[in-house]
Amino acid sequence: MSLQDDLTSVQRRLDDLVRCVGRLEQHVGNSLDMRRVRADADHLRESLTLLREAAPSAAPPGPVEMVIVPDTPYDPALWSDCEDEGLGSPHGHAP
């Protein structure tokens, strides 16, 4: 499933939860525990809305292009004036 499909699926299930909480509240009444359940369901709705807004809407990038590195040795001239990290200057003077 894609991200948008998953978010839509969660939204449907959350809507079902909110409807069930409403029916349960009719049976149980407006007790402290029921208010907590209602608040938790509302909090989930808000969190899902924020997640939907933050989710990337563009299609995921295509496959990554593979870069082939040859097995042949590098030209030693590439390293002629480089310093070895942690060993200091080739002239023996520390910076």
PDB file of C-alpha atoms in Angstrom:
ATOM      1  CA  MET A   1       0.000   0.000   0.000  1.00  0.00           C
ATOM      2  CA  SER A   2       1.078   3.542  -0.613  1.00  0.00           C
ATOM      3  CA  LEU A   3       1.361   6.133   2.122  1.00  0.00           C
ATOM      4  CA  GLN A   4      -1.847   7.851   1.021  1.00  0.00           C
ATOM      5  CA  ASP A   5      -3.700   4.514   1.014  1.00  0.00           C
ATOM      6  CA  ASP A   6      -2.491   3.806   4.550  1.00  0.00           C
ATOM      7  CA  LEU A   7      -3.515   7.259   5.762  1.00  0.00           C
ATOM      8  CA  THR A   8      -6.955   6.866   4.195  1.00  0.00           C
ATOM      9  CA  SER A   9      -7.348   3.447   5.806  1.00  0.00           C
ATOM     10  CA  VAL A  10      -6.402   4.829   9.222  1.00  0.00           C
ATOM     11  CA  GLN A  11      -8.833   7.736   8.725  1.00  0.00           C
ATOM     12  CA  ARG A  12     -11.699   5.323   7.993  1.00  0.00           C
ATOM     13  CA  ARG A  13     -10.926   3.233  11.044  1.00  0.00           C
ATOM     14  CA  LEU A  14     -10.616   6.323  13.207  1.00  0.00           C
ATOM     15  CA  ASP A  15     -14.010   7.537  11.973  1.00  0.00           C
ATOM     16  CA  ASP A  16     -15.436   4.129  12.948  1.00  0.00           C
ATOM     17  CA  LEU A  17     -13.840   4.457  16.383  1.00  0.00           C
ATOM     18  CA  VAL A  18     -15.358   7.897  16.924  1.00  0.00           C
ATOM     19  CA  ARG A  19     -18.819   6.575  15.959  1.00  0.00           C
ATOM     20  CA  CYS A  20     -18.422   3.621  18.350  1.00  0.00           C
ATOM     21  CA  VAL A  21     -17.280   5.923  21.145  1.00  0.00           C
ATOM     22  CA  GLY A  22     -20.412   8.019  20.566  1.00  0.00           C
ATOM     23  CA  ARG A  23     -22.653   4.946  20.825  1.00  0.00           C
ATOM     24  CA  LEU A  24     -20.806   3.753  23.902  1.00  0.00           C
ATOM     25  CA  GLU A  25     -21.234   7.148  25.499  1.00  0.00           C
ATOM     26  CA  GLN A  26     -25.013   6.833  25.069  1.00  0.00           C
ATOM     27  CA  HIS A  27     -24.939   3.564  27.043  1.00  0.00           C
ATOM     28  CA  VAL A  28     -22.398   4.500  29.708  1.00  0.00           C
ATOM     29  CA  GLY A  29     -23.169   8.170  30.163  1.00  0.00           C
ATOM     30  CA  ASN A  30     -20.857  11.124  30.601  1.00  0.00           C
ATOM     31  CA  SER A  31     -18.511   9.686  33.237  1.00  0.00           C
ATOM     32  CA  LEU A  32     -14.894  10.679  33.814  1.00  0.00           C
ATOM     33  CA  ASP A  33     -13.639   7.555  32.050  1.00  0.00           C
ATOM     34  CA  MET A  34     -15.894   8.199  29.063  1.00  0.00           C
ATOM     35  CA  ARG A  35     -14.645  11.782  28.794  1.00  0.00           C
ATOM     36  CA  ARG A  36     -11.083  10.428  28.762  1.00  0.00           C
ATOM     37  CA  VAL A  37     -11.924   7.998  25.955  1.00  0.00           C
ATOM     38  CA  ARG A  38     -13.617  10.797  23.991  1.00  0.00           C
ATOM     39  CA  ALA A  39     -10.595  13.084  24.527  1.00  0.00           C
ATOM     40  CA  ASP A  40      -8.221  10.321  23.397  1.00  0.00           C
ATOM     41  CA  ALA A  41     -10.247   9.721  20.234  1.00  0.00           C
ATOM     42  CA  ASP A  42     -10.281  13.465  19.506  1.00  0.00           C
ATOM     43  CA  HIS A  43      -6.544  13.630  20.112  1.00  0.00           C
ATOM     44  CA  LEU A  44      -6.023  10.793  17.599  1.00  0.00           C
ATOM     45  CA  ARG A  45      -8.067  12.705  15.025  1.00  0.00           C
ATOM     46  CA  GLU A  46      -5.943  15.821  15.518  1.00  0.00           C
ATOM     47  CA  SER A  47      -2.721  13.832  15.338  1.00  0.00           C
ATOM     48  CA  LEU A  48      -3.787  12.113  12.128  1.00  0.00           C
ATOM     49  CA  THR A  49      -4.684  15.472  10.591  1.00  0.00           C
ATOM     50  CA  LEU A  50      -1.221  16.796  11.434  1.00  0.00           C
ATOM     51  CA  LEU A  51       0.364  13.648  10.026  1.00  0.00           C
ATOM     52  CA  ARG A  52      -1.612  13.984   6.783  1.00  0.00           C
ATOM     53  CA  GLU A  53      -0.447  17.593   6.422  1.00  0.00           C
ATOM     54  CA  ALA A  54       3.187  16.642   7.031  1.00  0.00           C
ATOM     55  CA  ALA A  55       3.173  13.575   4.782  1.00  0.00           C
ATOM     56  CA  PRO A  56       4.818  14.018   1.402  1.00  0.00           C
ATOM     57  CA  SER A  57       2.166  14.215  -1.293  1.00  0.00           C
ATOM     58  CA  ALA A  58       4.507  13.664  -4.217  1.00  0.00           C
ATOM     59  CA  ALA A  59       5.201  10.245  -5.606  1.00  0.00           C
ATOM     60  CA  PRO A  60       8.260   8.546  -4.134  1.00  0.00           C
ATOM     61  CA  PRO A  61      11.458   8.957  -6.134  1.00  0.00           C
ATOM     62  CA  GLY A  62      12.270   6.369  -8.746  1.00  0.00           C
ATOM     63  CA  PRO A  63      14.920   3.697  -8.390  1.00  0.00           C
ATOM     64  CA  VAL A  64      18.382   4.851  -7.416  1.00  0.00           C
ATOM     65  CA  GLU A  65      20.897   4.759 -10.243  1.00  0.00           C
ATOM     66  CA  MET A  66      23.758   2.369  -9.551  1.00  0.00           C
ATOM     67  CA  VAL A  67      27.251   3.837  -9.921  1.00  0.00           C
ATOM     68  CA  ILE A  68      29.875   1.356 -11.036  1.00  0.00           C
ATOM     69  CA  VAL A  69      33.312   1.894  -9.524  1.00  0.00           C
ATOM     70  CA  PRO A  70      36.101   0.345 -11.593  1.00  0.00           C
ATOM     71  CA  ASP A  71      38.532  -2.113 -10.007  1.00  0.00           C
ATOM     72  CA  THR A  72      41.545  -0.496 -11.662  1.00  0.00           C
ATOM     73  CA  PRO A  73      43.869   1.424  -9.315  1.00  0.00           C
ATOM     74  CA  TYR A  74      43.563   5.201  -9.098  1.00  0.00           C
ATOM     75  CA  ASP A  75      46.209   7.421 -10.649  1.00  0.00           C
ATOM     76  CA  PRO A  76      48.809   8.110  -7.902  1.00  0.00           C
ATOM     77  CA  ALA A  77      48.989  11.750  -9.083  1.00  0.00           C
ATOM     78  CA  LEU A  78      45.575  12.267  -7.475  1.00  0.00           C
ATOM     79  CA  TRP A  79      47.169  11.850  -4.050  1.00  0.00           C
ATOM     80  CA  SER A  80      50.534  13.552  -4.626  1.00  0.00           C
ATOM     81  CA  ASP A  81      49.959  16.693  -2.507  1.00  0.00           C
ATOM     82  CA  CYS A  82      47.345  15.362  -0.058  1.00  0.00           C
ATOM     83  CA  GLU A  83      47.831  15.036   3.652  1.00  0.00           C
ATOM     84  CA  ASP A  84      47.009  11.870   5.532  1.00  0.00           C
ATOM     85  CA  GLU A  85      44.272  12.702   7.967  1.00  0.00           C
ATOM     86  CA  GLY A  86      45.571  12.547  11.499  1.00  0.00           C
ATOM     87  CA  LEU A  87      49.221  12.167  10.487  1.00  0.00           C
ATOM     88  CA  GLY A  88      49.953  15.814   9.747  1.00  0.00           C
ATOM     89  CA  SER A  89      51.784  17.352   6.858  1.00  0.00           C
ATOM     90  CA  PRO A  90      54.088  15.273   4.638  1.00  0.00           C
ATOM     91  CA  HIS A  91      56.773  17.899   5.344  1.00  0.00           C
ATOM     92  CA  GLY A  92      56.811  17.035   9.045  1.00  0.00           C
ATOM     93  CA  HIS A  93      55.358  20.341  10.225  1.00  0.00           C
ATOM     94  CA  ALA A  94      52.131  20.291  12.147  1.00  0.00           C
ATOM     95  CA  PRO A  95      49.605  22.980  11.282  1.00  0.00           C
TER      96      PRO A  95
END
